[in-house]
Short mmCIF file of C-alpha atoms and ligand atoms in Angstrom, two decimals:
data_model
loop_
_atom_site.label_atom_id
_atom_site.label_comp_id
_atom_site.label_asym_id
_atom_site.label_seq_id
_atom_site.Cartn_x
_atom_site.Cartn_y
_atom_site.Cartn_z
CA MET A 236 1.58 -20.50 22.67
CA ALA A 237 5.07 -19.41 21.63
CA PRO A 238 6.43 -16.13 23.03
CA ALA A 239 5.78 -13.45 20.44
CA THR A 240 8.65 -11.04 20.51
CA GLN A 241 11.85 -12.16 18.89
CA GLN A 242 13.65 -8.84 18.82
CA ALA A 243 16.44 -10.26 20.90
CA THR A 244 17.48 -12.10 17.78
CA ALA A 245 17.89 -10.08 14.62
CA VAL A 246 16.77 -13.12 12.60
CA CYS A 247 13.02 -13.18 12.04
CA LYS A 248 11.48 -16.62 11.92
CA ASN A 249 8.36 -17.73 10.14
CA TYR A 250 5.25 -17.98 12.29
CA ILE A 251 3.34 -21.14 11.44
CA GLY A 252 0.67 -22.97 13.44
CA GLY A 253 1.38 -20.90 16.56
CA GLN A 254 5.17 -21.43 16.53
CA TRP A 255 8.14 -19.32 15.45
CA VAL A 256 10.00 -21.68 13.16
CA ALA A 257 12.99 -21.68 10.82
CA SER A 258 12.51 -22.45 7.13
CA HIS A 259 13.03 -25.94 5.75
CA SER A 260 15.77 -24.36 3.60
CA GLY A 261 17.95 -23.68 6.64
CA LYS A 262 18.80 -20.37 4.98
CA THR A 263 18.05 -16.74 5.72
CA LEU A 264 18.11 -13.54 3.67
CA SER A 265 19.50 -10.36 5.17
CA ARG A 266 18.27 -6.80 4.82
CA GLU A 267 20.43 -3.70 4.90
CA ASN A 268 19.51 -0.13 5.81
CA PRO A 269 18.94 1.77 2.53
CA ALA A 270 20.32 4.95 4.14
CA ASP A 271 23.56 3.11 4.95
CA TRP A 272 23.98 -0.30 3.41
CA ARG A 273 26.78 -1.18 5.80
CA GLU A 274 24.19 -1.59 8.57
CA VAL A 275 22.30 -4.90 8.58
CA VAL A 276 18.78 -4.33 9.92
CA GLY A 277 17.89 -7.99 10.26
CA ALA A 278 17.33 -11.23 8.44
CA TYR A 279 14.33 -13.36 7.55
CA GLN A 280 13.69 -16.90 6.40
CA ASP A 281 14.43 -17.89 2.82
CA SER A 282 11.29 -20.01 2.76
CA THR A 283 10.54 -22.92 0.48
CA VAL A 284 7.33 -24.31 -0.97
CA ASP A 285 7.28 -26.79 1.97
CA ASP A 286 7.06 -23.85 4.38
CA VAL A 287 4.17 -22.42 2.37
CA VAL A 288 2.38 -25.77 2.47
CA ALA A 289 2.86 -25.97 6.25
CA ALA A 290 1.46 -22.44 6.70
CA CYS A 291 -1.57 -23.13 4.49
CA ASP A 292 -2.23 -26.44 6.30
CA ALA A 293 -2.11 -24.59 9.63
CA ALA A 294 -4.50 -21.90 8.36
CA ALA A 295 -6.91 -24.59 7.08
CA LYS A 296 -6.82 -26.46 10.39
CA ALA A 297 -7.52 -23.28 12.38
CA PHE A 298 -10.29 -22.04 10.08
CA PRO A 299 -13.39 -23.84 11.51
CA GLY A 300 -12.64 -22.76 15.08
CA TRP A 301 -11.90 -19.14 14.12
CA ALA A 302 -14.88 -18.81 11.79
CA GLY A 303 -17.05 -20.32 14.54
CA LEU A 304 -16.21 -17.55 17.02
CA ALA A 305 -18.67 -14.68 17.37
CA GLY A 306 -17.59 -11.50 15.54
CA PRO A 307 -17.16 -9.45 18.73
CA ALA A 308 -14.88 -12.15 20.16
CA ARG A 309 -12.67 -12.01 17.06
CA GLY A 310 -12.69 -8.22 17.27
CA GLU A 311 -11.38 -8.38 20.83
CA PHE A 312 -8.08 -9.87 19.56
CA LEU A 313 -7.72 -6.97 17.11
CA ARG A 314 -8.45 -4.44 19.84
CA LYS A 315 -5.73 -5.96 22.04
CA ALA A 316 -3.29 -6.03 19.10
CA ALA A 317 -4.00 -2.33 18.51
CA ASP A 318 -3.11 -1.52 22.13
CA ILE A 319 0.11 -3.53 21.86
CA LEU A 320 1.12 -1.89 18.57
CA GLU A 321 0.38 1.52 20.08
CA SER A 322 2.65 0.74 23.01
CA ARG A 323 5.41 -0.26 20.55
CA GLU A 324 4.92 2.72 18.19
CA GLU A 325 8.38 4.22 18.47
CA GLU A 326 10.24 0.93 18.19
CA VAL A 327 8.16 -0.25 15.21
CA ALA A 328 8.53 3.14 13.49
CA ARG A 329 12.30 3.14 13.94
CA THR A 330 12.53 -0.39 12.56
CA MET A 331 10.48 0.74 9.55
CA THR A 332 12.72 3.73 8.91
CA ARG A 333 15.88 1.65 9.18
CA GLU A 334 14.50 -1.08 6.96
CA MET A 335 12.57 0.88 4.34
CA GLY A 336 14.03 4.37 4.48
CA LYS A 337 10.98 6.61 4.96
CA THR A 338 11.37 9.43 7.46
CA ILE A 339 10.72 8.73 11.11
CA GLY A 340 7.76 11.16 11.11
CA GLU A 341 6.12 9.27 8.27
CA ALA A 342 6.90 5.94 9.93
CA ARG A 343 5.29 7.06 13.19
CA GLY A 344 2.24 8.27 11.26
CA GLU A 345 1.97 4.95 9.44
CA THR A 346 2.26 2.97 12.67
CA ARG A 347 -0.52 5.07 14.24
CA ARG A 348 -2.59 4.43 11.15
CA GLY A 349 -2.07 0.70 11.68
CA VAL A 350 -3.45 1.11 15.20
CA THR A 351 -6.49 2.98 13.86
CA ILE A 352 -7.16 0.30 11.24
CA LEU A 353 -7.00 -2.46 13.85
CA ARG A 354 -9.44 -0.52 16.04
CA TYR A 355 -11.80 0.12 13.14
CA PHE A 356 -11.97 -3.57 12.20
CA ALA A 357 -12.21 -4.64 15.84
CA GLN A 358 -15.68 -3.04 15.70
CA GLU A 359 -16.72 -4.89 12.56
CA GLY A 360 -18.06 -7.83 14.54
CA LEU A 361 -20.78 -5.48 15.84
CA ARG A 362 -21.97 -4.17 12.48
CA GLU A 363 -24.74 -5.53 10.25
CA VAL A 364 -23.77 -7.97 7.51
CA GLY A 365 -26.91 -8.65 5.53
CA LEU A 366 -30.30 -7.63 4.24
CA THR A 367 -33.84 -8.81 4.76
CA ILE A 368 -35.50 -9.15 1.36
CA PRO A 369 -39.27 -9.44 0.79
CA SER A 370 -40.21 -12.87 -0.56
CA ALA A 371 -43.01 -13.64 -3.08
CA ASP A 372 -44.42 -15.86 -0.33
CA ALA A 373 -45.68 -13.76 2.59
CA ARG A 374 -44.83 -16.48 5.14
CA THR A 375 -41.25 -16.83 3.97
CA LEU A 376 -38.33 -15.02 5.52
CA MET A 377 -35.59 -14.26 3.02
CA TYR A 378 -32.31 -12.72 4.08
CA THR A 379 -28.66 -12.53 3.20
CA THR A 380 -25.74 -13.20 5.46
CA ARG A 381 -22.02 -13.25 4.86
CA VAL A 382 -19.52 -16.00 5.48
CA PRO A 383 -15.73 -15.92 5.46
CA LEU A 384 -13.88 -17.23 2.41
CA GLY A 385 -11.59 -19.58 4.35
CA PRO A 386 -7.79 -19.35 4.53
CA VAL A 387 -6.61 -16.33 2.54
CA ALA A 388 -3.19 -15.39 1.16
CA LEU A 389 -2.03 -11.80 1.67
CA ILE A 390 0.93 -10.68 -0.44
CA THR A 391 2.14 -7.19 0.39
CA PRO A 392 4.66 -4.63 -0.94
CA TRP A 393 7.45 -2.82 0.89
CA ASN A 394 6.27 0.78 0.66
CA PHE A 395 3.79 0.66 3.58
CA PRO A 396 5.21 -2.21 5.62
CA VAL A 397 2.84 -1.72 8.57
CA ALA A 398 -0.32 -0.21 7.07
CA ILE A 399 -0.80 -2.51 4.07
CA PRO A 400 -0.37 -5.83 5.90
CA ILE A 401 -2.75 -4.53 8.58
CA TRP A 402 -5.35 -3.19 6.17
CA LYS A 403 -5.55 -6.67 4.70
CA LEU A 404 -5.16 -8.88 7.75
CA ALA A 405 -7.46 -6.89 10.07
CA PRO A 406 -10.59 -7.28 7.91
CA ALA A 407 -9.61 -10.81 6.88
CA LEU A 408 -9.47 -11.86 10.53
CA ALA A 409 -12.46 -9.77 11.65
CA TYR A 410 -14.74 -11.54 9.16
CA GLY A 411 -13.55 -15.01 10.19
CA ASN A 412 -10.88 -15.89 7.63
CA THR A 413 -7.53 -17.34 8.59
CA VAL A 414 -4.41 -15.84 7.04
CA VAL A 415 -1.06 -16.64 5.46
CA LEU A 416 0.90 -13.39 5.10
CA LYS A 417 3.84 -13.11 2.70
CA PRO A 418 5.30 -9.62 3.18
CA ALA A 419 7.81 -8.01 0.81
CA GLY A 420 11.32 -9.28 1.34
CA LEU A 421 12.60 -5.73 1.74
CA THR A 422 10.37 -5.14 4.78
CA THR A 423 9.89 -8.54 6.41
CA VAL A 424 11.52 -7.41 9.66
CA THR A 425 8.92 -4.65 10.11
CA ALA A 426 6.05 -6.95 9.10
CA THR A 427 7.27 -9.46 11.69
CA ARG A 428 6.90 -6.79 14.39
CA VAL A 429 3.25 -6.37 13.33
CA VAL A 430 2.63 -10.11 13.50
CA GLU A 431 4.21 -10.18 16.97
CA CYS A 432 1.56 -7.70 18.18
CA LEU A 433 -1.22 -10.02 17.01
CA VAL A 434 0.48 -13.05 18.51
CA ASP A 435 0.85 -11.21 21.83
CA ALA A 436 -2.86 -10.42 21.65
CA GLY A 437 -3.41 -14.17 22.02
CA LEU A 438 -4.62 -15.22 18.56
CA PRO A 439 -5.22 -18.98 18.48
CA ALA A 440 -2.57 -21.08 16.72
CA GLY A 441 -2.84 -21.18 12.94
CA VAL A 442 -5.18 -18.19 12.61
CA LEU A 443 -2.36 -15.92 11.37
CA ASN A 444 0.74 -17.34 9.71
CA LEU A 445 3.77 -15.49 8.39
CA VAL A 446 6.08 -16.81 5.69
CA GLY A 447 9.15 -14.80 4.76
CA GLY A 448 11.13 -15.28 1.60
CA SER A 449 11.30 -14.45 -2.06
CA GLY A 450 7.99 -13.83 -3.82
CA GLY A 451 9.44 -15.16 -7.05
CA ARG A 452 10.21 -18.44 -5.31
CA ILE A 453 7.14 -19.04 -3.13
CA GLY A 454 4.44 -16.54 -4.17
CA SER A 455 2.85 -18.66 -6.84
CA ALA A 456 2.83 -21.77 -4.63
CA LEU A 457 0.97 -19.75 -2.02
CA ALA A 458 -1.58 -18.42 -4.49
CA LYS A 459 -2.14 -21.90 -5.95
CA ASN A 460 -2.35 -23.78 -2.65
CA GLN A 461 -5.52 -25.88 -2.45
CA HIS A 462 -6.51 -24.43 0.95
CA VAL A 463 -6.34 -20.80 -0.19
CA HIS A 464 -9.76 -19.34 -1.03
CA GLY A 465 -8.84 -15.70 -1.44
CA ILE A 466 -5.75 -13.77 -2.57
CA SER A 467 -5.29 -10.13 -1.69
CA PHE A 468 -2.27 -8.59 -3.40
CA THR A 469 -0.74 -5.13 -3.49
CA GLY A 470 2.29 -4.55 -5.67
CA SER A 471 3.43 -4.25 -9.25
CA ASN A 472 1.33 -4.88 -12.33
CA ALA A 473 3.62 -7.65 -13.60
CA VAL A 474 3.23 -9.74 -10.45
CA GLY A 475 -0.46 -8.89 -10.15
CA ARG A 476 -1.14 -10.23 -13.64
CA GLN A 477 0.61 -13.48 -12.83
CA LEU A 478 -1.31 -13.91 -9.56
CA ALA A 479 -4.60 -13.25 -11.32
CA GLY A 480 -3.75 -16.13 -13.67
CA ASP A 481 -2.90 -18.37 -10.71
CA ALA A 482 -6.20 -17.44 -9.06
CA LEU A 483 -8.25 -18.14 -12.17
CA GLU A 484 -6.83 -21.66 -12.46
CA ARG A 485 -8.65 -22.62 -9.25
CA ASN A 486 -11.40 -20.00 -9.45
CA THR A 487 -10.07 -18.37 -6.29
CA LYS A 488 -11.38 -14.94 -5.38
CA TYR A 489 -8.66 -12.33 -5.85
CA GLN A 490 -8.03 -8.65 -5.39
CA LEU A 491 -5.14 -6.67 -6.88
CA GLU A 492 -4.04 -3.13 -6.04
CA MET A 493 -1.20 -2.03 -8.31
CA GLY A 494 0.52 0.97 -9.84
CA GLY A 495 -0.37 4.60 -10.41
CA LYS A 496 0.62 7.66 -12.49
CA ASN A 497 -1.32 10.17 -10.50
CA PRO A 498 -1.93 13.73 -11.72
CA VAL A 499 -2.75 17.03 -10.09
CA ILE A 500 -4.56 19.61 -12.19
CA VAL A 501 -3.62 23.15 -11.20
CA CYS A 502 -6.23 25.60 -12.48
CA ASP A 503 -5.69 29.29 -13.08
CA ASP A 504 -7.84 30.12 -10.01
CA ALA A 505 -5.97 27.75 -7.65
CA ASP A 506 -4.55 28.81 -4.31
CA LEU A 507 -0.99 28.50 -5.59
CA ALA A 508 0.69 28.25 -2.18
CA GLN A 509 -1.54 25.28 -1.36
CA ALA A 510 -1.13 23.70 -4.80
CA VAL A 511 2.67 24.00 -4.64
CA GLU A 512 3.01 22.58 -1.13
CA LEU A 513 0.67 19.64 -1.71
CA THR A 514 2.10 18.82 -5.13
CA VAL A 515 5.63 18.74 -3.72
CA SER A 516 4.51 16.70 -0.73
CA GLY A 517 2.58 14.25 -2.95
CA ALA A 518 5.57 13.86 -5.27
CA MET A 519 8.48 13.78 -2.82
CA ARG A 520 7.30 12.42 0.53
CA SER A 521 8.32 8.80 1.00
CA THR A 522 10.78 9.44 -1.86
CA GLY A 523 7.90 9.20 -4.33
CA GLN A 524 7.36 5.55 -3.39
CA LYS A 525 3.61 5.64 -2.88
CA CYS A 526 1.16 4.13 -5.33
CA THR A 527 -0.77 7.39 -4.87
CA ALA A 528 2.29 9.65 -5.29
CA THR A 529 1.91 12.68 -7.55
CA SER A 530 3.95 12.15 -10.70
CA ARG A 531 2.33 14.61 -13.12
CA ALA A 532 1.38 18.26 -12.53
CA ILE A 533 -0.95 19.45 -15.31
CA VAL A 534 -0.93 23.21 -15.07
CA MET A 535 -3.06 25.81 -16.83
CA GLU A 536 -1.13 28.27 -18.95
CA PRO A 537 -1.79 31.48 -16.91
CA VAL A 538 -0.20 30.04 -13.73
CA LEU A 539 2.34 27.73 -15.35
CA LYS A 540 5.39 29.97 -14.94
CA GLU A 541 4.73 30.96 -11.33
CA PHE A 542 3.71 27.43 -10.25
CA THR A 543 6.82 25.92 -11.87
CA GLU A 544 9.18 28.44 -10.27
CA ARG A 545 7.64 27.92 -6.84
CA VAL A 546 7.70 24.11 -7.09
CA VAL A 547 11.35 24.15 -8.11
CA ALA A 548 12.26 26.59 -5.32
CA ARG A 549 10.47 24.38 -2.78
CA CYS A 550 12.14 21.19 -4.05
CA ARG A 551 15.56 22.82 -3.79
CA GLU A 552 14.86 23.50 -0.10
CA LEU A 553 13.95 19.90 0.77
CA LYS A 554 16.41 18.22 3.06
CA VAL A 555 17.43 14.77 1.86
CA GLY A 556 19.13 12.34 4.25
CA PRO A 557 18.74 9.36 6.57
CA GLY A 558 15.13 9.12 7.74
CA LEU A 559 16.06 8.82 11.42
CA ASP A 560 17.25 12.46 11.31
CA GLU A 561 14.12 14.30 12.49
CA THR A 562 14.89 17.27 10.24
CA VAL A 563 14.97 15.26 7.00
CA TYR A 564 12.09 15.62 4.52
CA MET A 565 13.04 12.81 2.14
CA GLY A 566 14.90 9.59 2.86
CA PRO A 567 16.64 7.24 0.40
CA ALA A 568 15.13 5.00 -2.25
CA VAL A 569 14.29 1.62 -0.78
CA SER A 570 16.96 -0.35 -2.65
CA ARG A 571 19.73 -0.20 -5.20
CA ASP A 572 17.28 -1.51 -7.84
CA GLN A 573 14.81 1.29 -7.12
CA LEU A 574 17.58 3.90 -7.16
CA GLU A 575 18.71 2.60 -10.54
CA THR A 576 15.14 2.74 -11.82
CA ASP A 577 14.86 6.37 -10.69
CA LEU A 578 18.16 7.34 -12.33
CA HIS A 579 17.22 5.43 -15.49
CA TYR A 580 13.94 7.35 -15.86
CA ILE A 581 15.71 10.64 -15.24
CA GLU A 582 18.00 9.84 -18.17
CA VAL A 583 15.01 8.75 -20.25
CA GLY A 584 13.30 12.08 -19.51
CA LYS A 585 16.35 14.07 -20.56
CA GLY A 586 16.66 11.98 -23.72
CA GLU A 587 12.99 12.50 -24.57
CA GLY A 588 13.44 16.26 -24.50
CA ALA A 589 11.84 17.14 -21.17
CA ARG A 590 13.62 20.04 -19.46
CA LEU A 591 15.35 19.17 -16.18
CA LEU A 592 14.72 21.98 -13.70
CA CYS A 593 16.18 20.57 -10.49
CA GLY A 594 17.66 17.37 -9.10
CA GLY A 595 18.48 14.79 -11.73
CA GLY A 596 20.96 12.62 -9.88
CA GLN A 597 22.36 11.50 -6.54
CA PRO A 598 23.37 14.07 -3.92
CA GLY A 599 27.10 14.20 -3.30
CA GLY A 600 29.08 14.10 -0.05
CA GLU A 601 29.99 11.67 2.73
CA ARG A 602 26.49 11.78 4.27
CA PHE A 603 25.12 10.11 1.13
CA ALA A 604 28.04 7.88 0.21
CA HIS A 605 26.59 4.61 1.51
CA GLY A 606 22.89 5.07 0.83
CA TYR A 607 20.48 4.91 -2.10
CA PHE A 608 19.79 8.65 -2.14
CA VAL A 609 18.37 10.52 -5.09
CA GLN A 610 17.60 14.22 -5.44
CA PRO A 611 14.06 15.59 -5.67
CA THR A 612 13.74 15.95 -9.43
CA VAL A 613 11.45 18.16 -11.51
CA PHE A 614 11.03 18.24 -15.28
CA ASP A 615 8.88 20.61 -17.29
CA GLN A 616 7.91 20.58 -20.96
CA VAL A 617 6.72 17.01 -20.43
CA THR A 618 4.41 15.81 -23.20
CA PRO A 619 1.95 12.89 -23.16
CA ALA A 620 3.94 10.63 -25.49
CA MET A 621 6.98 10.62 -23.21
CA LYS A 622 7.71 7.56 -21.12
CA ILE A 623 8.11 9.74 -18.02
CA ALA A 624 4.51 10.88 -18.60
CA GLN A 625 3.19 7.34 -18.95
CA GLU A 626 5.16 4.85 -16.86
CA GLU A 627 5.22 4.49 -13.09
CA ILE A 628 8.68 5.54 -11.84
CA PHE A 629 8.04 5.10 -8.09
CA GLY A 630 10.65 7.73 -7.31
CA PRO A 631 10.86 11.47 -6.48
CA VAL A 632 10.38 12.63 -10.05
CA LEU A 633 7.69 15.15 -10.98
CA GLY A 634 6.78 16.01 -14.58
CA ILE A 635 5.08 19.35 -15.29
CA MET A 636 2.73 19.45 -18.30
CA ARG A 637 1.06 22.50 -19.87
CA ALA A 638 -2.72 22.65 -20.39
CA GLY A 639 -4.46 25.29 -22.49
CA SER A 640 -7.93 24.62 -21.07
CA MET A 641 -9.86 22.56 -18.54
CA GLU A 642 -10.82 20.13 -21.30
CA GLU A 643 -7.20 19.63 -22.29
CA ALA A 644 -6.21 19.17 -18.64
CA LEU A 645 -8.82 16.44 -18.20
CA THR A 646 -7.73 14.68 -21.39
CA LEU A 647 -4.11 14.71 -20.24
CA ALA A 648 -5.08 13.47 -16.76
CA ASN A 649 -6.88 10.45 -18.22
CA ASP A 650 -4.32 9.72 -20.94
CA VAL A 651 -2.44 6.99 -19.04
CA LYS A 652 -3.12 3.31 -18.46
CA PHE A 653 -3.40 3.80 -14.68
CA GLY A 654 -6.32 5.23 -12.70
CA LEU A 655 -5.59 5.33 -8.99
CA SER A 656 -5.91 8.87 -7.66
CA ALA A 657 -6.07 12.44 -8.99
CA SER A 658 -6.34 15.94 -7.53
CA ILE A 659 -7.56 19.31 -8.70
CA PHE A 660 -6.66 22.71 -7.27
CA THR A 661 -9.39 25.23 -7.98
CA ARG A 662 -12.08 27.40 -6.40
CA ASP A 663 -14.54 26.78 -9.23
CA ILE A 664 -17.36 24.41 -8.29
CA ASN A 665 -18.17 23.67 -11.92
CA ARG A 666 -14.61 22.53 -12.58
CA VAL A 667 -14.73 20.37 -9.46
CA LEU A 668 -17.94 18.71 -10.61
CA GLN A 669 -16.58 18.18 -14.11
CA PHE A 670 -13.36 16.71 -12.74
CA ALA A 671 -15.10 14.38 -10.27
CA ALA A 672 -17.37 13.12 -13.03
CA THR A 673 -14.70 12.70 -15.73
CA ALA A 674 -11.43 11.64 -14.07
CA ASP A 675 -10.99 7.86 -14.55
CA VAL A 676 -9.60 7.18 -11.10
CA GLY A 677 -10.76 5.45 -7.96
CA MET A 678 -9.93 8.36 -5.67
CA ILE A 679 -10.59 12.04 -6.31
CA ARG A 680 -9.14 14.87 -4.26
CA VAL A 681 -10.16 18.51 -4.42
CA ASN A 682 -7.55 20.94 -3.09
CA GLY A 683 -5.75 17.96 -1.56
CA GLU A 684 -2.75 15.73 -2.14
CA THR A 685 -3.07 12.69 -4.44
CA ALA A 686 -1.54 10.57 -1.68
CA GLY A 687 -3.21 9.73 1.60
CA VAL A 688 -6.10 7.58 2.62
CA GLU A 689 -8.49 7.27 5.51
CA PRO A 690 -9.03 3.74 6.74
CA GLN A 691 -12.80 4.02 6.95
CA ALA A 692 -13.17 4.94 3.25
CA PRO A 693 -12.87 2.61 0.23
CA PHE A 694 -9.44 2.57 -1.39
CA GLY A 695 -8.59 1.38 -4.90
CA GLY A 696 -8.23 2.31 -8.53
CA MET A 697 -9.59 1.98 -12.02
CA LYS A 698 -8.00 0.78 -15.28
CA ALA A 699 -4.61 -0.91 -14.76
CA SER A 700 -4.36 0.24 -11.12
CA SER A 701 -6.66 -2.37 -9.68
CA SER A 702 -8.75 -5.47 -10.21
CA HIS A 703 -11.67 -3.09 -9.54
CA SER A 704 -12.37 -4.32 -6.04
CA ARG A 705 -11.81 -1.97 -3.14
CA GLU A 706 -10.04 -2.26 0.19
CA GLN A 707 -10.66 -0.73 3.62
CA GLY A 708 -13.79 0.57 5.26
CA ARG A 709 -16.89 -1.45 4.61
CA ALA A 710 -15.57 -2.26 1.13
CA ALA A 711 -13.33 -4.85 2.79
CA LEU A 712 -16.45 -6.83 3.69
CA GLU A 713 -17.16 -7.30 -0.02
CA PHE A 714 -13.82 -8.97 -0.64
CA PHE A 715 -13.25 -11.01 2.48
CA THR A 716 -16.72 -12.61 2.64
CA SER A 717 -19.17 -14.43 0.38
CA VAL A 718 -22.90 -13.67 0.37
CA LYS A 719 -25.34 -16.41 1.27
CA THR A 720 -29.05 -15.98 0.56
CA VAL A 721 -31.28 -17.83 2.99
CA THR A 722 -34.95 -18.53 2.18
CA PHE A 723 -36.73 -19.74 5.24
CA SER A 724 -40.33 -21.04 5.07
CA PRO A 725 -42.55 -22.49 7.77
CA ALA A 726 -42.74 -26.28 8.04
CA GLY A 727 -45.93 -27.87 6.61
CA THR A 728 -48.07 -26.76 3.68
P1 LIG B 74 6.17 -6.33 -6.26
O1 LIG B 74 7.55 -6.54 -6.72
O2 LIG B 74 5.05 -6.71 -7.17
O3 LIG B 74 6.06 -7.13 -4.88
C1 LIG B 74 4.87 -7.16 -4.14
C2 LIG B 74 4.80 -8.48 -3.38
O4 LIG B 74 4.71 -9.55 -4.32
C3 LIG B 74 6.04 -8.75 -2.53
O5 LIG B 74 5.65 -9.42 -1.37
C4 LIG B 74 6.85 -9.66 -3.43
O6 LIG B 74 7.75 -10.49 -2.75
C5 LIG B 74 5.74 -10.48 -4.05
N1 LIG B 74 6.13 -11.14 -5.29
C6 LIG B 74 7.16 -10.84 -6.12
N2 LIG B 74 7.19 -11.71 -7.16
C7 LIG B 74 6.16 -12.55 -6.99
C8 LIG B 74 5.66 -13.64 -7.73
N3 LIG B 74 6.24 -14.04 -8.86
N4 LIG B 74 4.56 -14.30 -7.27
C9 LIG B 74 3.96 -13.89 -6.14
N5 LIG B 74 4.39 -12.87 -5.37
C10 LIG B 74 5.48 -12.21 -5.80
O7 LIG B 74 5.88 -4.82 -5.84
P2 LIG B 74 6.77 -3.91 -4.89
O8 LIG B 74 7.99 -3.52 -5.66
O9 LIG B 74 6.93 -4.56 -3.55
O10 LIG B 74 5.81 -2.65 -4.67
C11 LIG B 74 5.77 -1.56 -5.54
C12 LIG B 74 4.52 -1.61 -6.38
O11 LIG B 74 3.39 -1.71 -5.53
C13 LIG B 74 4.31 -0.33 -7.18
O12 LIG B 74 3.90 -0.65 -8.49
C14 LIG B 74 3.19 0.38 -6.43
O13 LIG B 74 2.43 1.25 -7.21
C15 LIG B 74 2.39 -0.78 -5.95
N6 LIG B 74 1.53 -0.40 -4.82
C16 LIG B 74 0.19 -0.27 -5.04
C17 LIG B 74 -0.65 0.11 -4.01
C18 LIG B 74 -2.13 0.22 -4.23
O14 LIG B 74 -2.87 0.14 -3.26
N7 LIG B 74 -2.59 0.40 -5.45
C19 LIG B 74 -0.12 0.38 -2.74
C20 LIG B 74 1.25 0.27 -2.57
C21 LIG B 74 2.07 -0.14 -3.61
P3 LIG B 74 9.33 -10.09 -2.72
O15 LIG B 74 9.40 -8.80 -2.03
O16 LIG B 74 9.93 -11.21 -1.97
O17 LIG B 74 9.78 -10.02 -4.15
#
């Protein structure tokens, strides 16, 4: 077994068949700190299709042995990996902040969440997997069991570089699949630290493989590889659509979690202090780069003025800066591309006639001169036809919309192509029930933030946000296994 930790070198290698190896390309890609692009955080392999083939071959070779282990024995590796990740929390969190930009507090929280997810799935080997079903023949035993899919491809985004790889790989491994992980290029250094924890836990060679590189160059080859029997993807709708096509070609099981345009409805009976704080947090934490971020506040007329003033006042107070500064609320955008997207949409909003209330550009001064910083930005007078009301920005931009009634608020909430999460702030049980029944989203919050997820509960969206499968909790069992029905009769007539 190769030694796991390669922090001594800033260059992350691929991990294939139990070895840390360089790409066939002989090239690496480097990653800068988005809070100060002069600092190089690390580099990762610029992998080729040959590297992908090697990783899939290794996962196929390891599959029979791994699937043949008892569930509790597989879980033991996850439990050990959780302990190792916990012991490395601060180092992993700091790497995440330097590589992705989120604040150190959020990065620590995400790393702890990764530990919790590993521990949750470590227990999965002890839980029931099937049903006993009465047969038409009284002597026959009929039951279902579940079997792993085989080698699976996990393709993950940059916005949760620890939690999302773990919430895919932990159930995949727990249920007996082997894995090829292709993390986002922007956060491959952090994802490598996660893989190191699993390697240090003693996973057999080939059970978990890591391939760095450009998704545009190797992603499709991974999804189409003959050994891959499941694809779990989180990322943009454009890439998700392409991967779904790749999966259909070979009838491979797939799961896509994609964008959001998540609303809060603020009713006239809301606790406004709570609604303001949780709307701002949902919109601005992580620089708005959460699929579950709040991007629309739909506010009833009687509280519109006060809510708007308080949101703007709160946003003006938020401290923007490098995420390693413990006092900072909001770090930089993840990349120059994302910063440009944010600034583009701000211009679009102004051009569409929305009223800019705060933010609207990059903060000035030396502290921000070498980073991808953008100000917390709030528009009001946003109407449903505007692009900033319809398209995912993935930045710290909140649009406030006016609603004359509960019915109008619900119509506005549903009037987008996405359907990931939605919140309502109210004390009225009838409004809560109406909202929970009518909102076309996978996750409903009442007096809570649109963002946030608990690992033991199903996570996923409706409409264009998802391929309608769910992740996490027991829902992960549905994706990462196939059902077998066994009908078992006595020998003889
Ligand atoms: P992305 O550009 O779609 O990238 C996601 C992953 O796909 C990365 O690993 C990327 O690799 C890879 N990829 C890129 N092009 C590919 C291709 N042609 N074939 C196969 N793989 C390819 O998304 P992102 O910018 O990282 O993430 C932001 C998006 O993720 C947002 O839309 C957000 O809403 C969504 N998201 C959704 C959820 C959810 O659970 N619903 C959670 C988090 C994020 P490279 O990095 O090398 O390009």
